[in-house]
mmCIF file of C-alpha atoms and ligand atoms in Angstrom:
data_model
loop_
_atom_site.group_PDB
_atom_site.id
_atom_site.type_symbol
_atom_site.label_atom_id
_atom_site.label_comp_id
_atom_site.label_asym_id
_atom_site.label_seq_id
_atom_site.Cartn_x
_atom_site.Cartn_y
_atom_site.Cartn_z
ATOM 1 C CA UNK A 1102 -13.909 39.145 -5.841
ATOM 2 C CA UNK A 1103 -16.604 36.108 -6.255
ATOM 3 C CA UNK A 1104 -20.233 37.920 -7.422
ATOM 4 C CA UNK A 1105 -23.211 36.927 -6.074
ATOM 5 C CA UNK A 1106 -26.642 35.918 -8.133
ATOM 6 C CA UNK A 1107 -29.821 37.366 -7.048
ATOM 7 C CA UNK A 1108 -32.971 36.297 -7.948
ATOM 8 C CA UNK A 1109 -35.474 39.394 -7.725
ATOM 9 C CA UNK A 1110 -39.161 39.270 -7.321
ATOM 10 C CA UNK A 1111 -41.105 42.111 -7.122
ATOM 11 C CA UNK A 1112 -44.527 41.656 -5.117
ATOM 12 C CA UNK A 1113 -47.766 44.211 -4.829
ATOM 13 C CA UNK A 1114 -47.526 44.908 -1.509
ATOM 14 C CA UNK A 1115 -50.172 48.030 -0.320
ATOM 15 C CA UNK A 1116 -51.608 50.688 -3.179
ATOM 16 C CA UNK A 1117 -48.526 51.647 -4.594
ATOM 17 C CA UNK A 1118 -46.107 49.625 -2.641
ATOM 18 C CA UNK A 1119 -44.376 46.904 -3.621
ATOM 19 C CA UNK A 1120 -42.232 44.443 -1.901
ATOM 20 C CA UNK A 1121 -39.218 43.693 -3.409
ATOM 21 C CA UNK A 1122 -37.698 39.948 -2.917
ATOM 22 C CA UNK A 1123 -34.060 39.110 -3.553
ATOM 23 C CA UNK A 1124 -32.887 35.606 -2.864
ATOM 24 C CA UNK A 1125 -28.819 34.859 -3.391
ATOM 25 C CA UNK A 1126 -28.795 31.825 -5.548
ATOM 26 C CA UNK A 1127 -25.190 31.763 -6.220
ATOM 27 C CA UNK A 1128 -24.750 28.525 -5.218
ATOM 28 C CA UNK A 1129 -27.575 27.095 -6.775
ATOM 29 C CA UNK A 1130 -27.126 28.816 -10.048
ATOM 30 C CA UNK A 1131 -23.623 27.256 -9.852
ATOM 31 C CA UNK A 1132 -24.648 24.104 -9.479
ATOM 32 C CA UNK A 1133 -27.215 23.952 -11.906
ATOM 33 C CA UNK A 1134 -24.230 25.188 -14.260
ATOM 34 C CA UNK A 1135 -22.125 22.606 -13.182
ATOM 35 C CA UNK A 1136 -24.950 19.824 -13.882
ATOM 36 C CA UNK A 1137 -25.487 21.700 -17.443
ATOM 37 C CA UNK A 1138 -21.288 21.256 -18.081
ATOM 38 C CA UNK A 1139 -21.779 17.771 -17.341
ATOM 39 C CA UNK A 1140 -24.421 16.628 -19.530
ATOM 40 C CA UNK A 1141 -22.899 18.532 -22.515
ATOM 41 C CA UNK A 1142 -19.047 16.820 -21.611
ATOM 42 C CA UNK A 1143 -21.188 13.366 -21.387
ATOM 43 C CA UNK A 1144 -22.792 13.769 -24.751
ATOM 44 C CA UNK A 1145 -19.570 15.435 -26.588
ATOM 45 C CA UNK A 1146 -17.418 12.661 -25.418
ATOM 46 C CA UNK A 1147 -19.843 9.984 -26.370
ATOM 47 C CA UNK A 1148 -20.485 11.737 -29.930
ATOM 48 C CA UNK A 1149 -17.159 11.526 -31.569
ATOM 49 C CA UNK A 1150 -17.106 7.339 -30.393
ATOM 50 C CA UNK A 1151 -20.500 7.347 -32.440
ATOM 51 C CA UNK A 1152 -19.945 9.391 -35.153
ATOM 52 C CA UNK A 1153 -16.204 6.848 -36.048
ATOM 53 C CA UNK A 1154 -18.851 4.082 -35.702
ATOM 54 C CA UNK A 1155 -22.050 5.389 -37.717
ATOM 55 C CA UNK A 1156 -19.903 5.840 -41.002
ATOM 56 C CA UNK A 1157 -18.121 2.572 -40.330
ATOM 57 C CA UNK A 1158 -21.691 0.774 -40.723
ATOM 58 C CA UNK A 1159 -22.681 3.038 -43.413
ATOM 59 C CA UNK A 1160 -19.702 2.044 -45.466
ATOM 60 C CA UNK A 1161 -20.446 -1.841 -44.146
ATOM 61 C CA UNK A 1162 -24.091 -1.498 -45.928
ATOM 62 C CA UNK A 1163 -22.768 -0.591 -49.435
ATOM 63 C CA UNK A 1164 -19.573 -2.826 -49.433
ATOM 64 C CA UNK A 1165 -18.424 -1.154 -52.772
ATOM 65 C CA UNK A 1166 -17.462 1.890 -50.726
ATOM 66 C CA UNK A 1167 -15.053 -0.162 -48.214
ATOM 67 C CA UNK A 1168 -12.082 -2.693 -50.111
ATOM 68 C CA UNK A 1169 -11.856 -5.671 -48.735
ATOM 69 C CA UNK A 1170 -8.221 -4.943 -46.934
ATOM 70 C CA UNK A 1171 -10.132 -1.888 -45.590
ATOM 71 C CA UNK A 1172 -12.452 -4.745 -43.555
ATOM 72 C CA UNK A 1173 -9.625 -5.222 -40.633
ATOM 73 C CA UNK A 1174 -8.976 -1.660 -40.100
ATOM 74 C CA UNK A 1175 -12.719 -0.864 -39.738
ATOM 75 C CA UNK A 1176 -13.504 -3.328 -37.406
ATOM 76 C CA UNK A 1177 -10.419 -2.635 -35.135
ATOM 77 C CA UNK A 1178 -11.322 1.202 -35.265
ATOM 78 C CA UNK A 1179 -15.181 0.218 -33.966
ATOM 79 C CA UNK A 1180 -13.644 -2.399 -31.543
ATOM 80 C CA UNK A 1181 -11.579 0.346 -30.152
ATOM 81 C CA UNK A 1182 -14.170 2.879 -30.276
ATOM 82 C CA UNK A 1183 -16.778 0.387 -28.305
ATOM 83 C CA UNK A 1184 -14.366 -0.044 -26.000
ATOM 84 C CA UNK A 1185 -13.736 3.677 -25.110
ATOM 85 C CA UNK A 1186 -17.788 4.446 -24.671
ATOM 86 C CA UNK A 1187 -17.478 0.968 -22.636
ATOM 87 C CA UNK A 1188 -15.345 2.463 -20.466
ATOM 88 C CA UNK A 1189 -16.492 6.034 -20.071
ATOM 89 C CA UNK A 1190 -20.093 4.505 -19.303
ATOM 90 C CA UNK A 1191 -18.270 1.980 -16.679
ATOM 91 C CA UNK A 1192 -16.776 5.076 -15.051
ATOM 92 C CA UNK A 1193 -19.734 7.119 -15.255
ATOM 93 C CA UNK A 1194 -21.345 4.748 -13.213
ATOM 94 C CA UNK A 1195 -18.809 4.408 -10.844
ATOM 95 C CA UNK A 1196 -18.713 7.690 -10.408
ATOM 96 C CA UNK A 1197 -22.908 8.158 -9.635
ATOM 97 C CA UNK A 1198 -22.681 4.818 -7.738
ATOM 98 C CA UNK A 1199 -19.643 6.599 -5.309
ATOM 99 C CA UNK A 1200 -21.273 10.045 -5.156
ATOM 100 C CA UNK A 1201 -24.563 9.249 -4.433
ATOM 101 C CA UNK A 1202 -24.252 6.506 -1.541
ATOM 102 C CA UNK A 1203 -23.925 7.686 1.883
ATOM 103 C CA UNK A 1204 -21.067 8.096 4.103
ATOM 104 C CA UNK A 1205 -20.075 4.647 4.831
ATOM 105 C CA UNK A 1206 -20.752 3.398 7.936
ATOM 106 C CA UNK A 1207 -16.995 2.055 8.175
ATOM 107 C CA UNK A 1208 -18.049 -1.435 9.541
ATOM 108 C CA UNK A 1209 -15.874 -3.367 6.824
ATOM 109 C CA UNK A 1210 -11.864 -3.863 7.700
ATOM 110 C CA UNK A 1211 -10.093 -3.413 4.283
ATOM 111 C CA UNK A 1212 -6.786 -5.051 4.325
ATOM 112 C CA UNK A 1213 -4.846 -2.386 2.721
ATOM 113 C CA UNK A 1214 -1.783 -4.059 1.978
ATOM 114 C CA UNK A 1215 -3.149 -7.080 0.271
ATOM 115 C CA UNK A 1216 -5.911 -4.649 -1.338
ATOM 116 C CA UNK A 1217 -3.016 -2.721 -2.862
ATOM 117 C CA UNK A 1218 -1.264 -6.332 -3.824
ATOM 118 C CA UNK A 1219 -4.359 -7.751 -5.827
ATOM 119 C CA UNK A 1220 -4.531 -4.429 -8.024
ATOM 120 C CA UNK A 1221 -0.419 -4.923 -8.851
ATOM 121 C CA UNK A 1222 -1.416 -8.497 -9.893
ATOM 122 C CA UNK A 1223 -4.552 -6.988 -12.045
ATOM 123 C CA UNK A 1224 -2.448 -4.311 -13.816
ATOM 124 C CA UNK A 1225 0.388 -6.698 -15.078
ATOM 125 C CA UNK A 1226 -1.795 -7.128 -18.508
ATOM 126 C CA UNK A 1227 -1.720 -4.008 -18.798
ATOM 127 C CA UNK A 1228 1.730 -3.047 -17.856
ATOM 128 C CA UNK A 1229 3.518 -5.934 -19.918
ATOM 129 C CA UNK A 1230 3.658 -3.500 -23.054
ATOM 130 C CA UNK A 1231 5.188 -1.014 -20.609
ATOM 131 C CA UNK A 1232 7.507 -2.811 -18.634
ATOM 132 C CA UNK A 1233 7.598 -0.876 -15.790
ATOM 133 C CA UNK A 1234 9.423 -2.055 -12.320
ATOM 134 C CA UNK A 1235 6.537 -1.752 -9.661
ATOM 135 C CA UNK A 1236 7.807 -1.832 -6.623
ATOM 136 C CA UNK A 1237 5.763 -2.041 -2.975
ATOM 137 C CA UNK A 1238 6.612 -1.304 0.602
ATOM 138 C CA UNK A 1239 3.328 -2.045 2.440
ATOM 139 C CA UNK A 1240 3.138 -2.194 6.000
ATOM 140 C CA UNK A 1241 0.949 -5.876 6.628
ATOM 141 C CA UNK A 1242 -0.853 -4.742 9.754
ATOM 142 C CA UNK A 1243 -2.421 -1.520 8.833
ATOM 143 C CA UNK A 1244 -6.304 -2.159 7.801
ATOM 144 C CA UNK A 1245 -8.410 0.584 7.550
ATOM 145 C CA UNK A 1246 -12.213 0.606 8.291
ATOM 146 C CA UNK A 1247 -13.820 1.879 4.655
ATOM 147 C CA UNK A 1248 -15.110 0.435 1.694
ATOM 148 C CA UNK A 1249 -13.118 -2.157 -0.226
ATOM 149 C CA UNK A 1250 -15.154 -1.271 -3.365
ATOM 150 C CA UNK A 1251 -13.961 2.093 -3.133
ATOM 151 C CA UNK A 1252 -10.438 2.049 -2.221
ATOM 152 C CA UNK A 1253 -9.746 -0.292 -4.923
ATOM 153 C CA UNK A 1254 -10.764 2.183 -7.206
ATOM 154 C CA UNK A 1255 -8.633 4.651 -5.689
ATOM 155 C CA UNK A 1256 -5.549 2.169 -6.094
ATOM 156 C CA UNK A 1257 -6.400 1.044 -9.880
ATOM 157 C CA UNK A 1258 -6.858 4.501 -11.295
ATOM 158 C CA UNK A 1259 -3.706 5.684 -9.602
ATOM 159 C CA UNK A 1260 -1.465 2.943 -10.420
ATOM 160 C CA UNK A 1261 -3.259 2.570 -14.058
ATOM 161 C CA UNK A 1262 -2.484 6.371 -14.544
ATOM 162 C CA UNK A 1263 0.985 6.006 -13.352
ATOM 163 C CA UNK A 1264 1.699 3.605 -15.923
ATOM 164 C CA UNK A 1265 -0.348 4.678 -18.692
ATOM 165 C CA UNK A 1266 1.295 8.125 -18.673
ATOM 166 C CA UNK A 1267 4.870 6.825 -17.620
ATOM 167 C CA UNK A 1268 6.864 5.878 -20.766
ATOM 168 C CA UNK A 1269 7.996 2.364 -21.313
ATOM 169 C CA UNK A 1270 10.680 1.189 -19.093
ATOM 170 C CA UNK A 1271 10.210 3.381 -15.860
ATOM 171 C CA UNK A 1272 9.850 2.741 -12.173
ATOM 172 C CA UNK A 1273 6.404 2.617 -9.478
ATOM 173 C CA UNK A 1274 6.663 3.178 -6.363
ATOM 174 C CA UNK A 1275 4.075 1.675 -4.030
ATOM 175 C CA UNK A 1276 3.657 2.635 -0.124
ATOM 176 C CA UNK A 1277 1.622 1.934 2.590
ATOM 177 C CA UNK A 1278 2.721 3.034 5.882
ATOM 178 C CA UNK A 1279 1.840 3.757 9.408
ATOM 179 C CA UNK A 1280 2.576 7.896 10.194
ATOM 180 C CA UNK A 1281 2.283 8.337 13.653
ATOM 181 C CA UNK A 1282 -1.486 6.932 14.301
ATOM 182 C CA UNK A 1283 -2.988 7.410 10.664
ATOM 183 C CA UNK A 1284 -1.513 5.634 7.324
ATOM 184 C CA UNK A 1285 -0.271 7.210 4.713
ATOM 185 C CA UNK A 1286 -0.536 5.789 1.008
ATOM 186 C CA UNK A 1287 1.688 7.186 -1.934
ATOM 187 C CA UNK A 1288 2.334 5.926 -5.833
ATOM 188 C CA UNK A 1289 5.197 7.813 -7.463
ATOM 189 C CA UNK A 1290 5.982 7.451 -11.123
ATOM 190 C CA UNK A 1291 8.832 8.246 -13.468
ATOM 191 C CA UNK A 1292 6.495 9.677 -15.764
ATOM 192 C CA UNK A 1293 6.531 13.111 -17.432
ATOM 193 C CA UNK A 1294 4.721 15.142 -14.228
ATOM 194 C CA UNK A 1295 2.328 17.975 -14.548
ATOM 195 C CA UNK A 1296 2.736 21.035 -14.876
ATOM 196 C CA UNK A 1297 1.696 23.437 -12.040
ATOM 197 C CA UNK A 1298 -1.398 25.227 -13.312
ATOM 198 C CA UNK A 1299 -2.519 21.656 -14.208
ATOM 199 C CA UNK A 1300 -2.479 20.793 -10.862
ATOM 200 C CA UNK A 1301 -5.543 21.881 -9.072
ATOM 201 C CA UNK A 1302 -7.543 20.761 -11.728
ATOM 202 C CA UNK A 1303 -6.976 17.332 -12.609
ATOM 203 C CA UNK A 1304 -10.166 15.667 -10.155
ATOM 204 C CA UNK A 1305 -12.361 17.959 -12.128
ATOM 205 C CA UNK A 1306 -14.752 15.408 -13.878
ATOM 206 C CA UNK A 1307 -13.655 15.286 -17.528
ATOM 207 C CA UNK A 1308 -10.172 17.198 -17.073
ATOM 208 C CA UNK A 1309 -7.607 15.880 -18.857
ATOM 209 C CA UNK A 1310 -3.895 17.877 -19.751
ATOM 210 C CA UNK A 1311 -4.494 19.043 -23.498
ATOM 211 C CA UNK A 1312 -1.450 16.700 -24.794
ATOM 212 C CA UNK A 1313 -3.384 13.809 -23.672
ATOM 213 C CA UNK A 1314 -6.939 15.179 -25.283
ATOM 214 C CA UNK A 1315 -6.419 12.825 -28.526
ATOM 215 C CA UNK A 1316 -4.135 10.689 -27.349
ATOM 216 C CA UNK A 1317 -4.352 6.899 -27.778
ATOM 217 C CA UNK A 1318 -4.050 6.905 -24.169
ATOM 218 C CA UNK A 1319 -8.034 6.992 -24.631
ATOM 219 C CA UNK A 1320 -8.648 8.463 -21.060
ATOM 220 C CA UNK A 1321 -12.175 9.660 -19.968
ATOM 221 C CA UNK A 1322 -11.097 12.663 -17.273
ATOM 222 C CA UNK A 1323 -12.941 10.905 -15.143
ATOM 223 C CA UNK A 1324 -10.527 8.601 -13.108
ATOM 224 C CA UNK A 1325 -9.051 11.396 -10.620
ATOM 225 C CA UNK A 1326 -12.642 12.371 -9.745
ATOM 226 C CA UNK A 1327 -13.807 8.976 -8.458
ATOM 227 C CA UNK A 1328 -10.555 9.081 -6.662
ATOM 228 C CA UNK A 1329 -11.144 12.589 -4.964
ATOM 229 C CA UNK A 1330 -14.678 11.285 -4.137
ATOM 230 C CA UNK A 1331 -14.182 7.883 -3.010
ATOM 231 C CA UNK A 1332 -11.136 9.630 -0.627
ATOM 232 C CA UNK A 1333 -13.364 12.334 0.535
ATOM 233 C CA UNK A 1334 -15.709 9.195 2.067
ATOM 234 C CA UNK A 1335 -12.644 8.160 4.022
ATOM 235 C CA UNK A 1336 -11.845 11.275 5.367
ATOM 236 C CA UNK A 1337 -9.215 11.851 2.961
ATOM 237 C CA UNK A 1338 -7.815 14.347 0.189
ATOM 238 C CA UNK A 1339 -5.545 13.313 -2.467
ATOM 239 C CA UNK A 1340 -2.286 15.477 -2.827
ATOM 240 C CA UNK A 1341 -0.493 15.526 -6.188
ATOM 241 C CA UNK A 1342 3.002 16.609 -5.783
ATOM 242 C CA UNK A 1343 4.973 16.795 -9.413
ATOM 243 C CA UNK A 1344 8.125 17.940 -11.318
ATOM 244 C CA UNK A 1345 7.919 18.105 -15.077
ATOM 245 C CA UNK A 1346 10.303 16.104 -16.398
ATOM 246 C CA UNK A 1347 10.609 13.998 -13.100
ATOM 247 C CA UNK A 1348 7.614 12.732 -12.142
ATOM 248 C CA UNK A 1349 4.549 12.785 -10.052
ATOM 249 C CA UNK A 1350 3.345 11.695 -6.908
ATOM 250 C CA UNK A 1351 0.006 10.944 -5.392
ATOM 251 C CA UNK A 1352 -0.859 10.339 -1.991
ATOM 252 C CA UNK A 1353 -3.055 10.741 0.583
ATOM 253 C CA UNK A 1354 -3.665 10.171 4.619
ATOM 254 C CA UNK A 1355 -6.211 8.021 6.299
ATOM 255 C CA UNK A 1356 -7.442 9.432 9.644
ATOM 256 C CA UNK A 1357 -6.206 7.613 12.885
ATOM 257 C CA UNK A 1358 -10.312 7.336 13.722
ATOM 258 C CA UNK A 1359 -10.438 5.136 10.655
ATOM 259 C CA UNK A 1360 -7.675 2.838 11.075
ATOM 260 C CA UNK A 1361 -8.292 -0.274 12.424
ATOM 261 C CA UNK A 1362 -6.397 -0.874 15.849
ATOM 262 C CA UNK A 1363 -3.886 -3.887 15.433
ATOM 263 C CA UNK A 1364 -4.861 -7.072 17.674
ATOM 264 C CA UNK A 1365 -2.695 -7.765 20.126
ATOM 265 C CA UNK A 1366 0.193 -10.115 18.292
ATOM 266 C CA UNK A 1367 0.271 -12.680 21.454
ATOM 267 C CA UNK A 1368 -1.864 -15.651 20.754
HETATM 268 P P1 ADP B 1261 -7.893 9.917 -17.667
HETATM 269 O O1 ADP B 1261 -6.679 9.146 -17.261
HETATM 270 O O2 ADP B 1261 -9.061 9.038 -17.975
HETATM 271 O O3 ADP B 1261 -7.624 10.944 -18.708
HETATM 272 P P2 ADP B 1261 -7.853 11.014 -14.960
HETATM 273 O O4 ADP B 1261 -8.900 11.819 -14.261
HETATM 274 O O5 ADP B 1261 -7.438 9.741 -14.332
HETATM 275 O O6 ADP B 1261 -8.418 10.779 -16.429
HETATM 276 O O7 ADP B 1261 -6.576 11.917 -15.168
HETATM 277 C C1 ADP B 1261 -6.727 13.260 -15.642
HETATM 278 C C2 ADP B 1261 -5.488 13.710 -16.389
HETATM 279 O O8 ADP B 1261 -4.392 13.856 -15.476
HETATM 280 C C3 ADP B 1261 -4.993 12.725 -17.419
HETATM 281 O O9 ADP B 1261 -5.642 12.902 -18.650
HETATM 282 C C4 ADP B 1261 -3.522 13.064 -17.513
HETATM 283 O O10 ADP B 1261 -3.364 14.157 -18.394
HETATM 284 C C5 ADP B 1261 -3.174 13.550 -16.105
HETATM 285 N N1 ADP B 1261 -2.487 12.512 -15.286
HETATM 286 C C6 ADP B 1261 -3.072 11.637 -14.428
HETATM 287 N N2 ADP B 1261 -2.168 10.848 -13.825
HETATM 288 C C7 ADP B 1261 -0.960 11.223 -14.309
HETATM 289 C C8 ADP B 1261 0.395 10.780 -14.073
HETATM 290 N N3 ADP B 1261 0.671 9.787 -13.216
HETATM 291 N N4 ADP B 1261 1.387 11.418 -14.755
HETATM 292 C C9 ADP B 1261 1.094 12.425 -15.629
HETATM 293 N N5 ADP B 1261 -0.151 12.870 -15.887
HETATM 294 C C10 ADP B 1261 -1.166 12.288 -15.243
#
């Protein structure tokens, strides 16, 4: 059903012959519309951020047009709104920095289980206005050869999704176990799920569920794409398994080729 893109050129060839050249550029017309998409999603989603703040400063310069008990309000809106370009630009990078290195060459051993343990303790901040009960089941021998950098940004974004989009008072789920010679990781939440024809499409750069599109949540769309790519240098796909109403759950598998054989226990 897909249609191909030709590029034609036609070419004198002999006295009144002409050779006619047609090149399939489907893929690269596709991916110069994907680079096109991006640059316009950058500069939308960095427009309304500056937009809040330009009239904040314009209303700063002539103070008659902002009251005094106005003062607080604007400088919490342009705090907030510094923080969300902050953050969109911090994941931006992240993203370029993960999809443009190479494939790792898999030298470093990444303790998984205390990987997963220093992003619980980095989230509690953030999870002390929701109050959720995280709970872990981590298997302690079971390191995997990868990048640190990039598995910890696989963690945080799942378990900072899983409790930004859980409401108050709900339950995380943690694993990290061996399944037969690879490892499996999975966070489950008690969160609202997804609905199905959501599904495919959240690790699209920029995709977020249309409820969440003005939410305070204050998401970029851009957390389940550093995800899919910084799993994809491991070897690995992330599966999203949810239940509106229920929950969600995302996992994935590391390879047996990438996990790092346990030393013999005798000493
Ligand atoms: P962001 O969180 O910055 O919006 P992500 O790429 O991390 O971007 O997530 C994309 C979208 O997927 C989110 O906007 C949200 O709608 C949805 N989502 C992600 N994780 C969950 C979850 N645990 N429960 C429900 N929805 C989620």
């Amino acid at each position: 059903h897909a249609s191909m893109e030709v590029e034609v050129r036609v070419m004198p060839y002999a006295d009144n012959q002409f050779l006619l050249i047609a090149r399939d550029v489907t893929q690269l017309t596709k991916l110069e519309r994907m680079r096109k998409d991006f640059v316009a999603n950058v500069s939308h989603e960095l427009k309304t951020p500056l937009t809040v703040m330009q009239g904040y400063l314009e209303m700063l310069d002539e103070p008659e047009l902002l009251p005094a008990k106005q003062l607080h309000k604007a400088i919490h809106d342009m705090t907030a709104q510094t923080a969300r370009m902050q953050n969109m630009v911090n994941q931006l990078l992240e993203l370029s920095r993960i999809e443009s290195s190479g494939p790792d060459s898999f030298t470093e051993e990444v303790d998984m289980a205390a990987l997963i343990r220093s992003c619980v303790h980095d989230v509690s901040l953030l999870n002390s206005e929701k109050q959720h009960r995280i709970e872990v089941s981590l298997d302690e021998h079971l390191s995997v050869y990868g990048s640190a950098d990039k598995l910890r940004a696989v963690v945080m974004n799942l378990l900072t999704n899983a409790i930004k989009y859980s409401p108050a008072g709900g339950t995380i789920n943690l694993t990290w176990q061996r399944r037969h010679l690879a490892a499996a990781f999975s966070i489950s939440d008690t969160g609202p799920g997804i609905e199905p024809e959501h599904l495919s499409r959240l690790t699209e750069r920029f995709y977020r569920i249309d409820a969440d599109r003005n939410s305070a949540t204050g998401g970029t769309g851009l957390g389940l794409s550093i995800v899919k790519h910084a799993l994809e240098h491991h070897r690995s796909r992330l599966q999203i398994d949810s239940k509106v109403g229920q929950g969600s759950r995302f996992s994935f598998v590391v390879p047996a080729e990438l996990i790092v054989q346990a030393k013999a226990d005798a000493t």
